[in-house]
Amino acid sequence: MALTVSSRSVRLAVLAGAGVLAATAVYAVTDHADASEGQAPPVAAATAGHHTTAPATTPTGPTGPTGPTGPTGPATTPSAAQAPPAVAEKAAPATTPAARATGAAGEKALAATRVTARQLPDRTAQKWKELAPPSTRRPGPEFQLNECVTVRGATGWQQQGFISAHKTPAVQDSLGFPDAASAQAAYREVLAGMKGCEATSRALQKRYGLAADARVRQTATAGEAAAWSRTWTAVQGLSAPGAQANHIYAVRRGSVLVLLHFDEWDSAAPRSYDPKGDADVLAGLTR
């Protein structure tokens, strides 16, 4: 079946190794291949580093219990019994093209929002470490945060990945916009997407034959800053599969939208984070 490919920026958790959930998690930027309506989910290759990939696509049935998830027509990562299919790789940008899109002032604004591993939630239990130095890129027309949120209109993008002692991921994405009004509109896109996230997540679960157990609640607000917790049995693609909790934070700072996301996978370790601390997390992100 024919595929239509859109160049959208995606925050994608991928696993090092052939489908081993507890392997080292890394973050990559992909050109996401959207399946036409009615197509079964495509199979995407697992990669072991930072790549820009054009995922190989093969029709499959409902997803199984291993691998990470995609936004429209979730992509699946091969199980441990499968060899990862070949992928066409392009070198990640060696320079910082976002500087050309936003200028030096925009680059500085993105850098000013960066958090460190010590500032991440639940740091005592998670023992966060930086995965790599922050990367600055030009965003695509759309930025896909998760299955529920798409942000449009960004002109600059800085990403920082982290990994916990349990090999679970956290990522901060700072998206620069031409002005404060544009960033405010993008923040409202996040609010709208997360408002319907429980219904979106449950519909996705039903589509792939899982129990519709997704629960999404807003855990903190402070001006133009909000936090959410989603607990669910995840569909493979943008999210790793299986029972988990996702913690999502969004803050508008001038012309920058700051997005922070970290996951607790039940297969990796018992959940240890109390979302009552989310007000403090938002306070740190707004400074």
XYZ file of N, CA and C in Angstrom:
861
model
N 0.839 -1.185 0.000
C 0.000 0.000 0.000
C 0.878 1.241 0.000
N 0.465 2.275 -0.718
C 1.289 3.467 -0.856
C 1.411 4.203 0.461
N 2.560 4.833 0.658
C 2.800 5.626 1.854
C 2.954 7.085 1.479
N 2.478 7.961 2.348
C 2.750 9.382 2.174
C 3.718 9.790 3.264
N 4.795 10.470 2.908
C 5.829 10.816 3.877
C 5.788 12.301 4.155
N 5.661 12.669 5.430
C 5.692 14.073 5.809
C 6.937 14.326 6.631
N 7.588 15.454 6.417
C 8.810 15.766 7.152
C 8.423 16.468 8.439
N 8.195 15.682 9.484
C 7.840 16.260 10.768
C 8.902 15.884 11.783
N 9.120 16.754 12.749
C 10.102 16.480 13.784
C 9.441 15.619 14.840
N 10.091 14.532 15.218
C 9.497 13.586 16.149
C 10.457 13.302 17.289
N 9.953 13.328 18.534
C 10.721 12.882 19.688
C 10.480 11.389 19.789
N 11.486 10.582 19.396
C 11.273 9.137 19.291
C 12.230 8.384 20.190
N 11.678 7.583 21.104
C 12.511 6.707 21.931
C 12.828 5.458 21.135
N 14.098 5.147 20.959
C 14.495 3.921 20.275
C 15.399 3.109 21.181
N 15.493 1.826 20.929
C 16.255 0.960 21.806
C 17.532 0.500 21.135
N 18.603 0.475 21.904
C 19.858 -0.073 21.408
C 19.758 -1.588 21.500
N 19.953 -2.261 20.379
C 19.812 -3.702 20.364
C 18.486 -4.099 19.747
N 18.310 -5.369 19.449
C 17.136 -5.856 18.728
C 15.979 -6.115 19.673
N 15.278 -5.024 20.050
C 14.027 -5.161 20.777
C 14.152 -5.504 22.245
N 15.299 -5.317 22.877
C 15.423 -5.602 24.298
C 15.007 -4.358 25.064
N 13.881 -4.430 25.779
C 13.316 -3.241 26.408
C 14.252 -2.607 27.413
N 15.023 -3.416 28.142
C 15.884 -2.871 29.169
C 17.216 -2.379 28.624
N 17.401 -2.409 27.302
C 18.645 -1.914 26.710
C 18.702 -0.407 26.819
N 19.846 0.176 26.508
C 20.015 1.611 26.631
C 19.063 2.352 25.717
N 18.290 3.295 26.259
C 17.355 4.079 25.455
C 18.068 5.325 24.962
N 17.866 5.676 23.693
C 18.435 6.894 23.145
C 17.365 7.641 22.382
N 17.608 8.893 22.070
C 16.648 9.697 21.343
C 17.186 10.038 19.973
N 16.324 10.012 18.984
C 16.711 10.300 17.614
C 15.686 11.204 16.984
N 16.068 11.832 15.880
C 15.151 12.639 15.101
C 14.837 11.855 13.839
N 13.572 11.659 13.523
C 13.215 10.870 12.366
C 12.330 11.650 11.432
N 12.390 11.279 10.158
C 11.375 11.704 9.211
C 10.324 10.613 9.277
N 9.163 10.917 9.849
C 8.154 9.892 10.113
C 7.378 9.560 8.850
N 7.265 8.282 8.534
C 6.486 7.847 7.376
C 5.061 7.584 7.830
N 4.096 8.381 7.341
C 2.700 8.228 7.733
C 2.012 7.205 6.856
N 1.379 6.213 7.471
C 0.639 5.226 6.704
C -0.671 5.835 6.234
N -1.090 5.492 4.992
C -2.380 5.967 4.519
C -3.476 5.298 5.328
N -4.669 5.882 5.324
C -5.756 5.436 6.184
C -6.062 3.966 5.977
N -6.222 3.260 7.114
C -6.593 1.856 7.058
C -5.415 0.911 7.016
N -4.190 1.416 6.860
C -3.026 0.527 6.801
C -2.646 0.061 8.192
N -2.190 -1.173 8.286
C -1.682 -1.687 9.552
C -0.382 -0.982 9.876
N 0.046 -0.976 11.159
C 1.240 -0.234 11.552
C 2.503 -0.719 10.866
N 3.381 0.202 10.402
C 4.631 -0.196 9.771
C 5.662 -0.639 10.786
N 6.658 -1.360 10.318
C 7.751 -1.796 11.180
C 8.923 -0.859 10.987
N 9.445 -0.285 12.075
C 10.598 0.605 12.005
C 11.799 -0.084 12.615
N 12.968 0.190 12.068
C 14.179 -0.450 12.575
C 14.589 0.146 13.911
N 15.154 -0.698 14.788
C 15.769 -0.209 16.018
C 17.154 0.286 15.676
N 17.564 1.390 16.273
C 18.888 1.934 16.009
C 19.634 2.097 17.308
N 20.958 2.139 17.223
C 21.761 2.172 18.433
C 22.381 3.521 18.706
N 22.060 4.559 17.971
C 22.655 5.862 18.209
C 21.772 6.963 17.696
N 22.339 8.179 17.577
C 21.595 9.329 17.101
C 21.626 9.343 15.577
N 20.482 9.100 14.945
C 20.402 9.074 13.495
C 19.161 9.813 13.023
N 19.192 10.258 11.787
C 17.974 10.668 11.119
C 17.631 9.531 10.178
N 16.518 8.859 10.419
C 16.228 7.643 9.682
C 14.966 7.764 8.862
N 14.944 7.041 7.759
C 13.723 6.860 6.994
C 13.289 5.432 7.254
N 12.350 5.190 8.195
C 12.057 3.831 8.645
C 11.592 2.924 7.513
N 12.101 1.695 7.511
C 11.579 0.686 6.598
C 10.162 0.371 7.023
N 9.227 0.211 6.078
C 7.834 0.008 6.442
C 7.303 -1.282 5.858
N 6.789 -2.132 6.728
C 6.211 -3.397 6.321
C 4.903 -3.577 7.058
N 3.776 -3.843 6.355
C 2.500 -4.017 7.062
C 2.585 -5.140 8.079
N 2.014 -4.902 9.265
C 1.972 -5.922 10.305
C 0.595 -5.897 10.945
N 0.378 -6.816 11.861
C -0.855 -6.837 12.632
C -0.693 -6.015 13.886
N -1.552 -6.201 14.901
C -1.453 -5.455 16.160
C -0.094 -5.626 16.795
N 0.344 -4.627 17.514
C 1.672 -4.638 18.102
C 1.778 -5.651 19.226
N 2.998 -6.101 19.432
C 3.248 -7.057 20.491
C 3.767 -6.374 21.733
N 4.388 -7.096 22.651
C 4.751 -6.539 23.941
C 6.102 -5.853 23.995
N 6.806 -5.678 22.867
C 8.116 -5.034 22.941
C 8.274 -3.960 21.895
N 9.106 -2.975 22.172
C 9.470 -1.936 21.212
C 8.973 -0.549 21.581
N 9.412 0.631 20.957
C 8.811 1.944 21.239
C 7.677 2.381 20.275
N 6.727 3.695 20.230
C 5.512 3.936 19.357
C 5.452 5.167 18.475
N 4.749 5.162 17.398
C 4.709 6.260 16.445
C 3.400 6.992 16.469
N 3.356 8.199 15.928
C 2.217 9.070 16.076
C 0.988 8.681 15.270
N 1.117 8.521 13.941
C -0.040 8.161 13.136
C 0.259 6.833 12.473
N -0.444 5.765 12.845
C -0.080 4.436 12.388
C 1.196 4.043 13.071
N 1.161 3.676 14.400
C 2.362 3.455 15.195
C 3.384 2.547 14.530
N 4.638 2.971 14.602
C 5.740 2.159 14.102
C 6.138 1.191 15.191
N 6.559 -0.002 14.829
C 6.941 -0.988 15.825
C 8.416 -1.311 15.736
N 9.006 -1.609 16.885
C 10.393 -2.043 16.943
C 10.425 -3.560 16.983
N 11.359 -4.215 16.267
C 11.379 -5.679 16.225
C 11.501 -6.282 17.607
N 10.899 -7.449 17.822
C 11.051 -8.162 19.081
C 12.435 -8.776 19.129
N 12.756 -9.328 20.284
C 14.093 -9.899 20.458
C 14.358 -11.036 19.481
N 13.297 -11.672 18.994
C 13.478 -12.794 18.082
C 13.686 -12.345 16.647
N 13.489 -11.056 16.373
C 13.616 -10.556 15.015
C 14.928 -9.828 14.813
N 15.466 -9.942 13.610
C 16.628 -9.124 13.269
C 16.109 -7.779 12.797
N 16.716 -6.659 13.239
C 16.225 -5.355 12.805
C 16.415 -5.167 11.312
N 15.364 -4.686 10.588
C 15.514 -4.445 9.156
C 16.473 -3.309 8.886
N 16.973 -3.265 7.659
C 17.912 -2.220 7.295
C 17.203 -0.884 7.230
N 17.924 0.192 7.522
C 17.361 1.529 7.412
C 18.286 2.387 6.576
N 17.697 3.374 5.907
C 18.496 4.348 5.170
C 18.839 5.460 6.133
N 20.125 5.695 6.352
C 20.552 6.684 7.333
C 21.127 7.923 6.663
N 20.861 9.075 7.302
C 21.468 10.328 6.895
C 22.236 10.867 8.091
N 23.340 11.480 7.832
C 24.137 12.010 8.930
C 23.369 13.099 9.653
N 23.416 13.072 10.995
C 22.793 14.139 11.777
C 23.556 15.441 11.529
N 22.863 16.580 11.596
C 23.526 17.848 11.308
C 24.740 18.076 12.201
N 25.862 18.414 11.595
C 27.075 18.673 12.370
C 27.088 20.097 12.889
N 26.350 20.986 12.210
C 26.289 22.371 12.642
C 24.981 22.613 13.378
N 24.636 23.859 13.597
C 23.396 24.186 14.279
C 22.525 25.004 13.345
N 21.766 24.346 12.435
C 20.951 25.063 11.468
C 19.884 25.931 12.101
N 19.484 25.620 13.349
C 18.475 26.457 13.993
C 18.991 27.880 14.176
N 20.317 28.033 14.276
C 20.875 29.377 14.415
C 20.553 30.211 13.186
N 20.527 29.561 12.009
C 20.198 30.294 10.792
C 18.719 30.654 10.746
N 17.888 29.831 11.419
C 16.457 30.081 11.393
C 16.042 31.138 12.412
N 16.736 31.183 13.536
C 16.311 32.072 14.614
C 17.310 33.186 14.906
N 18.529 33.069 14.408
C 19.543 34.065 14.707
C 20.193 33.810 16.049
N 21.229 34.580 16.352
C 21.978 34.391 17.594
C 21.099 34.601 18.818
N 20.187 35.573 18.744
C 19.307 35.846 19.884
C 18.397 34.655 20.156
N 17.874 34.048 19.075
C 17.018 32.881 19.241
C 17.776 31.704 19.807
N 19.015 31.522 19.345
C 19.860 30.444 19.857
C 20.113 30.631 21.352
N 20.361 31.854 21.745
C 20.612 32.151 23.156
C 19.369 31.895 23.994
N 18.192 32.238 23.455
C 16.943 32.024 24.177
C 16.689 30.539 24.402
N 17.001 29.718 23.401
C 16.847 28.272 23.557
C 17.787 27.744 24.639
N 19.036 28.174 24.581
C 20.039 27.695 25.537
C 19.677 28.087 26.972
N 19.021 29.236 27.131
C 18.687 29.734 28.469
C 17.655 28.862 29.178
N 16.928 28.052 28.426
C 15.884 27.217 29.033
C 16.387 25.830 29.421
N 17.616 25.514 29.096
C 18.121 24.160 29.299
C 18.182 23.786 30.776
N 17.744 22.565 31.094
C 17.856 22.054 32.454
C 19.011 21.056 32.526
N 19.460 20.782 33.722
C 20.528 19.807 33.932
C 19.933 18.533 34.531
N 20.739 17.493 34.577
C 20.276 16.226 35.144
C 19.838 16.388 36.594
N 20.502 17.269 37.328
C 20.177 17.482 38.738
C 18.824 18.158 38.920
N 18.323 18.814 37.892
C 17.036 19.503 37.980
C 15.854 18.622 37.595
N 16.095 17.420 37.115
C 15.012 16.554 36.675
C 14.246 15.974 37.860
N 12.960 15.658 37.661
C 12.161 15.074 38.747
C 12.696 13.719 39.197
N 12.453 13.410 40.468
C 12.772 12.087 41.020
C 14.242 11.723 40.847
N 15.113 12.717 40.976
C 16.524 12.472 40.651
C 17.196 11.491 41.611
N 16.706 11.410 42.868
C 17.322 10.490 43.818
C 17.139 9.042 43.380
N 15.914 8.710 42.971
C 15.635 7.331 42.554
C 16.137 7.055 41.135
N 16.024 8.058 40.262
C 16.358 7.838 38.849
C 17.846 7.976 38.547
N 18.547 8.810 39.326
C 19.987 9.043 39.101
C 20.250 9.432 37.637
N 19.575 10.481 37.195
C 19.654 10.908 35.798
C 21.068 11.286 35.381
N 21.396 10.966 34.129
C 22.645 11.400 33.515
C 22.340 11.921 32.118
N 23.128 12.892 31.658
C 22.954 13.375 30.291
C 23.352 12.276 29.319
N 22.539 12.121 28.291
C 22.815 11.096 27.283
C 23.876 11.559 26.300
N 23.871 12.859 25.995
C 24.816 13.455 25.048
C 24.711 14.966 25.210
N 25.642 15.730 24.650
C 25.507 17.187 24.697
C 24.227 17.625 24.001
N 23.682 18.789 24.367
C 22.455 19.252 23.712
C 22.666 19.443 22.216
N 21.629 19.174 21.444
C 21.693 19.277 19.994
C 20.709 20.338 19.526
N 21.145 21.216 18.636
C 20.283 22.273 18.103
C 20.061 22.026 16.624
N 18.797 21.981 16.216
C 18.437 21.670 14.842
C 17.319 22.572 14.351
N 17.113 22.562 13.053
C 15.963 23.228 12.478
C 14.775 22.262 12.561
N 13.650 22.669 13.154
C 12.502 21.774 13.249
C 11.775 21.640 11.923
N 11.029 20.574 11.771
C 10.175 20.411 10.596
C 8.905 21.227 10.764
N 7.977 21.146 9.808
C 6.717 21.892 9.899
C 5.900 21.520 11.130
N 6.052 20.272 11.591
C 5.325 19.802 12.761
C 6.284 19.124 13.730
N 6.044 19.327 15.011
C 6.821 18.652 16.051
C 5.875 17.747 16.816
N 6.163 16.450 16.820
C 5.305 15.465 17.481
C 5.888 15.137 18.845
N 5.219 15.598 19.913
C 5.707 15.325 21.267
C 5.362 13.909 21.706
N 4.101 13.553 21.517
C 3.634 12.204 21.860
C 2.434 11.867 20.988
N 1.694 10.851 21.358
C 0.548 10.445 20.542
C -0.567 11.492 20.536
N -0.518 12.442 21.447
C -1.612 13.403 21.640
C -1.281 14.825 21.198
N -0.013 15.172 21.124
C 0.381 16.574 20.944
C 1.249 16.759 19.704
N 0.801 17.673 18.839
C 1.587 18.134 17.696
C 1.705 19.644 17.785
N 2.918 20.154 17.635
C 3.180 21.594 17.700
C 3.647 22.070 16.330
N 3.129 23.198 15.894
C 3.459 23.729 14.569
C 4.070 25.129 14.683
N 4.884 25.467 13.681
C 5.372 26.836 13.550
C 6.692 27.157 14.209
N 7.372 26.177 14.811
C 8.656 26.454 15.459
C 9.728 26.763 14.417
N 10.633 27.662 14.750
C 11.738 28.014 13.856
C 13.095 27.599 14.416
N 13.127 27.184 15.664
C 14.360 26.699 16.279
C 14.046 25.563 17.232
N 15.025 24.676 17.440
C 14.783 23.486 18.273
C 16.079 23.052 18.938
N 16.071 23.003 20.263
C 17.192 22.431 21.010
C 16.682 21.253 21.823
N 17.406 20.138 21.746
C 17.000 18.919 22.444
C 18.117 18.426 23.346
N 17.735 17.988 24.552
C 18.673 17.400 25.501
C 18.094 16.091 26.005
N 18.815 15.004 25.826
C 18.361 13.698 26.279
C 19.053 13.282 27.568
N 18.346 12.538 28.390
C 18.865 12.025 29.656
C 18.501 10.545 29.771
N 19.220 9.826 30.607
C 18.908 8.424 30.855
C 19.035 8.152 32.349
N 18.142 7.300 32.851
C 18.127 7.014 34.279
C 18.954 5.770 34.594
N 19.089 5.506 35.876
C 19.785 4.292 36.304
C 19.018 3.042 35.868
N 17.726 3.192 35.563
C 16.899 2.066 35.117
C 16.863 1.947 33.595
N 17.678 2.762 32.905
C 17.714 2.805 31.445
C 16.389 3.309 30.861
N 15.737 4.177 31.582
C 14.521 4.828 31.082
C 14.866 6.265 30.692
N 14.116 6.850 29.746
C 14.516 8.126 29.174
C 13.796 9.346 29.741
N 14.455 10.475 29.581
C 13.841 11.790 29.756
C 14.383 12.651 28.628
N 13.589 13.599 28.169
C 14.056 14.491 27.107
C 13.452 15.865 27.299
N 14.277 16.871 27.096
C 13.810 18.255 27.079
C 13.909 18.775 25.652
N 12.807 19.308 25.148
C 12.770 19.959 23.844
C 12.395 21.414 24.046
N 13.252 22.322 23.607
C 12.957 23.753 23.645
C 12.733 24.211 22.213
N 11.524 24.710 21.932
C 11.148 25.126 20.590
C 11.066 26.641 20.527
N 11.842 27.232 19.623
C 11.843 28.676 19.456
C 10.836 29.104 18.398
N 10.196 30.258 18.606
C 9.195 30.792 17.688
C 9.547 32.230 17.314
N 8.958 32.746 16.235
C 9.303 34.107 15.798
C 9.010 35.174 16.836
N 7.998 34.948 17.681
C 7.641 35.942 18.698
C 6.876 35.254 19.822
N 6.600 36.031 20.874
C 5.921 35.480 22.044
C 4.506 35.009 21.716
N 3.818 35.730 20.828
C 2.450 35.348 20.474
C 2.417 33.979 19.801
N 3.401 33.700 18.953
C 3.471 32.396 18.279
C 3.750 31.283 19.283
N 4.624 31.555 20.242
C 4.916 30.562 21.276
C 3.691 30.316 22.147
N 2.945 31.375 22.410
C 1.726 31.241 23.210
C 0.692 30.381 22.473
N 0.567 30.586 21.166
C -0.355 29.765 20.366
C 0.068 28.300 20.391
N 1.379 28.040 20.342
C 1.886 26.668 20.395
C 1.598 26.040 21.758
N 1.730 26.837 22.814
C 1.424 26.339 24.158
C -0.039 25.925 24.245
N -0.907 26.697 23.613
C -2.324 26.342 23.599
C -2.582 25.055 22.813
N -1.768 24.807 21.785
C -1.868 23.536 21.060
C -1.573 22.362 21.997
N -0.565 22.550 22.844
C -0.222 21.503 23.803
C -1.383 21.279 24.771
N -1.955 22.364 25.284
C -3.075 22.245 26.211
C -4.241 21.490 25.567
N -4.547 21.835 24.317
C -5.659 21.185 23.622
C -5.385 19.693 23.408
N -4.142 19.373 23.000
C -3.799 17.976 22.771
C -3.862 17.147 24.038
N -3.372 17.714 25.137
C -3.377 16.969 26.390
C -4.773 16.886 26.998
N -5.630 17.869 26.705
C -7.006 17.812 27.208
C -7.726 16.581 26.664
N -7.437 16.230 25.423
C -8.065 15.059 24.820
C -7.195 13.827 24.831
N -6.113 13.837 25.600
C -5.128 12.759 25.517
C -5.656 11.428 26.041
N -6.500 11.469 27.047
C -7.030 10.200 27.552
C -7.863 9.507 26.481
N -8.746 10.268 25.812
C -9.569 9.688 24.753
C -8.716 9.232 23.579
N -7.700 10.040 23.212
C -6.804 9.669 22.117
C -6.052 8.378 22.431
N -5.546 8.294 23.654
C -4.768 7.116 24.059
C -5.633 5.870 24.097
N -6.857 6.001 24.591
C -7.747 4.840 24.663
C -8.172 4.371 23.273
N -8.404 5.318 22.381
C -8.760 4.944 21.009
C -7.618 4.182 20.348
N -6.382 4.607 20.622
C -5.213 3.925 20.074
C -5.092 2.516 20.645
N -5.338 2.388 21.944
C -5.285 1.071 22.571
C -6.320 0.121 21.951
N -7.529 0.620 21.773
C -8.590 -0.216 21.190
C -8.219 -0.643 19.769
N -7.607 0.286 19.025
C -7.223 -0.015 17.648
C -6.251 -1.185 17.582
N -5.407 -1.319 18.608
C -4.401 -2.372 18.593
C -4.698 -3.502 19.573
N -5.985 -3.624 19.951
C -6.409 -4.786 20.714
C -5.978 -4.818 22.160
N -5.679 -3.644 22.744
C -5.299 -3.583 24.148
C -6.475 -3.088 24.981
N -6.445 -3.390 26.272
C -7.468 -2.855 27.176
C -7.341 -1.332 27.222
N -8.479 -0.649 27.163
C -8.463 0.824 27.156
C -8.329 1.338 28.592
N -7.103 1.270 29.115
C -6.874 1.613 30.524
C -6.165 2.957 30.721
N -6.003 3.739 29.656
C -5.263 5.002 29.768
C -5.977 5.983 30.701
N -5.196 6.597 31.574
C -5.710 7.643 32.464
C -4.772 8.843 32.350
N -5.322 10.013 32.085
C -4.531 11.238 31.979
C -5.104 12.269 32.943
N -4.248 12.879 33.736
C -4.708 13.933 34.634
C -3.692 15.062 34.672
N -4.219 16.269 34.816
C -3.338 17.427 34.969
C -2.898 17.475 36.423
N -1.599 17.571 36.642
C -1.058 17.470 37.996
C -0.628 18.799 38.589
N -0.417 19.818 37.742
C -0.005 21.128 38.258
C -0.185 22.183 37.172
N -0.446 23.418 37.574
C -0.493 24.563 36.665
C 0.116 25.761 37.369
N 0.662 26.689 36.577
C 1.232 27.923 37.126
C 1.390 28.908 35.984
N 0.396 29.796 35.787
C 0.467 30.726 34.668
C 0.459 29.955 33.363
N 1.413 30.243 32.495
C 1.526 29.505 31.232
C 2.491 28.335 31.395
N 2.131 27.466 32.314
C 2.915 26.263 32.592
C 1.951 25.198 33.099
N 2.121 23.978 32.645
C 1.222 22.901 33.050
C 1.953 21.565 33.018
N 1.476 20.639 33.852
C 2.057 19.299 33.930
C 0.943 18.267 33.912
N 1.255 17.100 33.344
C 0.288 16.010 33.254
C 0.976 14.681 33.579
N 0.153 13.730 33.993
C 0.603 12.359 34.173
C -0.328 11.460 33.363
N 0.259 10.580 32.570
C -0.529 9.585 31.837
C -0.064 8.198 32.255
N -0.993 7.389 32.760
C -0.696 5.992 33.065
C -1.498 5.142 32.095
N -0.820 4.127 31.503
C -1.504 3.304 30.509
C -0.658 2.108 30.120
N -1.290 1.173 29.439
C -0.558 0.111 28.755
C -0.316 0.630 27.348
N 0.909 1.016 27.072
C 1.203 1.788 25.865
C 1.247 0.938 24.612
N 0.906 1.603 23.515
C 1.029 1.042 22.179
C 2.429 1.370 21.668
N 3.037 0.417 21.000
C 4.384 0.573 20.484
C 4.502 1.725 19.494
N 5.591 2.485 19.559
C 5.809 3.568 18.598
C 6.522 4.722 19.242
N 5.835 5.836 19.479
C 6.443 6.971 20.175
C 6.681 6.655 21.643
N 5.878 5.776 22.194
C 6.074 5.323 23.573
C 6.617 3.903 23.540
N 7.437 3.568 24.527
C 7.811 2.164 24.684
C 6.547 1.393 25.039
N 6.482 0.099 24.720
C 5.260 -0.656 24.980
C 5.116 -1.045 26.441
N 3.898 -1.409 26.815
C 3.673 -1.966 28.135
C 3.207 -0.952 29.161
N 2.946 -1.450 30.377
C 2.448 -0.618 31.466
C 3.497 0.416 31.862
N 3.056 1.654 32.044
C 4.001 2.737 32.341
C 3.282 3.998 32.781
N 4.080 4.955 33.254
C 3.601 6.304 33.541
C 4.453 7.278 32.735
N 3.794 8.209 32.069
C 4.476 9.281 31.334
C 4.228 10.592 32.069
N 5.269 11.383 32.238
C 5.160 12.678 32.914
C 5.528 13.767 31.913
N 4.613 14.693 31.682
C 4.752 15.684 30.613
C 4.638 17.081 31.201
N 5.553 17.965 30.792
C 5.580 19.342 31.282
C 5.690 20.293 30.098
N 4.942 21.392 30.153
C 4.997 22.404 29.093
C 5.004 23.786 29.724
N 5.926 24.615 29.265
C 6.074 25.974 29.797
C 6.327 26.928 28.641
N 5.616 28.049 28.633
C 5.900 29.092 27.638
C 6.763 30.161 28.306
N 7.977 30.357 27.757
C 8.895 31.378 28.267
C 9.221 32.346 27.129
N 8.539 33.468 27.093
C 8.761 34.419 26.014
C 8.425 33.801 24.681
N 9.415 33.763 23.778
C 9.194 33.188 22.448
C 9.616 31.721 22.363
N 9.798 31.072 23.525
C 10.234 29.671 23.569
C 9.192 28.815 24.288
N 8.894 27.667 23.708
C 8.053 26.658 24.356
C 8.967 25.556 24.870
N 8.951 25.350 26.184
C 9.800 24.341 26.811
C 8.950 23.104 27.096
N 9.388 21.956 26.591
C 8.688 20.686 26.797
C 9.636 19.699 27.473
N 9.188 19.113 28.552
C 9.978 18.110 29.262
C 9.119 16.868 29.417
N 9.717 15.698 29.225
C 8.962 14.445 29.249
C 9.859 13.369 29.840
N 9.342 12.620 30.817
C 10.094 11.447 31.260
C 9.132 10.309 31.543
N 9.661 9.099 31.443
C 8.835 7.900 31.530
C 9.277 6.994 32.667
N 8.301 6.319 33.246
C 8.571 5.220 34.178
C 7.958 3.963 33.565
N 8.798 3.000 33.214
C 8.336 1.755 32.614
C 8.254 0.688 33.704
N 7.085 0.082 33.849
C 6.920 -0.936 34.887
C 7.852 -2.114 34.680
N 8.216 -2.391 33.424
C 9.114 -3.508 33.137
C 10.545 -3.227 33.576
N 10.861 -1.935 33.786
C 12.232 -1.565 34.148
C 12.416 -1.430 35.654
N 11.411 -0.859 36.330
C 11.515 -0.628 37.773
C 10.151 -0.204 38.306
N 9.895 -0.396 39.591
C 8.640 0.089 40.176
C 8.566 1.621 40.052
N 7.384 2.137 39.878
C 7.218 3.592 39.782
C 7.571 4.244 41.118
N 8.376 5.279 41.065
C 8.851 5.914 42.294
C 8.491 7.394 42.397
N 8.024 7.989 41.290
C 7.793 9.436 41.307
C 6.379 9.787 41.744
N 6.278 10.761 42.653
C 4.988 11.271 43.104
C 4.699 12.584 42.372
N 3.655 12.624 41.517
C 3.359 13.842 40.754
C 3.021 15.058 41.614
N 2.897 14.870 42.928
C 2.701 16.034 43.799
C 3.889 16.994 43.697
N 5.007 16.473 43.232
C 6.188 17.326 43.064
C 6.190 18.131 41.780
N 5.148 17.997 40.956
C 5.152 18.646 39.650
C 5.092 20.174 39.731
N 4.505 20.711 40.774
C 4.486 22.175 40.921
C 5.911 22.707 41.045
N 6.755 21.988 41.759
C 8.156 22.400 41.888
C 8.896 22.256 40.558
N 8.568 21.217 39.807
C 9.201 21.029 38.484
C 8.850 22.212 37.576
N 7.583 22.615 37.562
C 7.172 23.761 36.745
C 7.867 25.044 37.196
N 8.012 25.208 38.488
C 8.692 26.400 39.010
C 10.132 26.457 38.493
N 10.796 25.293 38.441
C 12.158 25.248 37.934
C 12.249 25.548 36.447
N 11.253 25.106 35.699
C 11.259 25.324 34.250
C 10.921 26.774 33.864
N 10.257 27.489 34.757
C 9.872 28.869 34.424
C 10.925 29.888 34.839
N 11.957 29.462 35.562
C 12.977 30.410 36.001
C 13.856 30.850 34.838
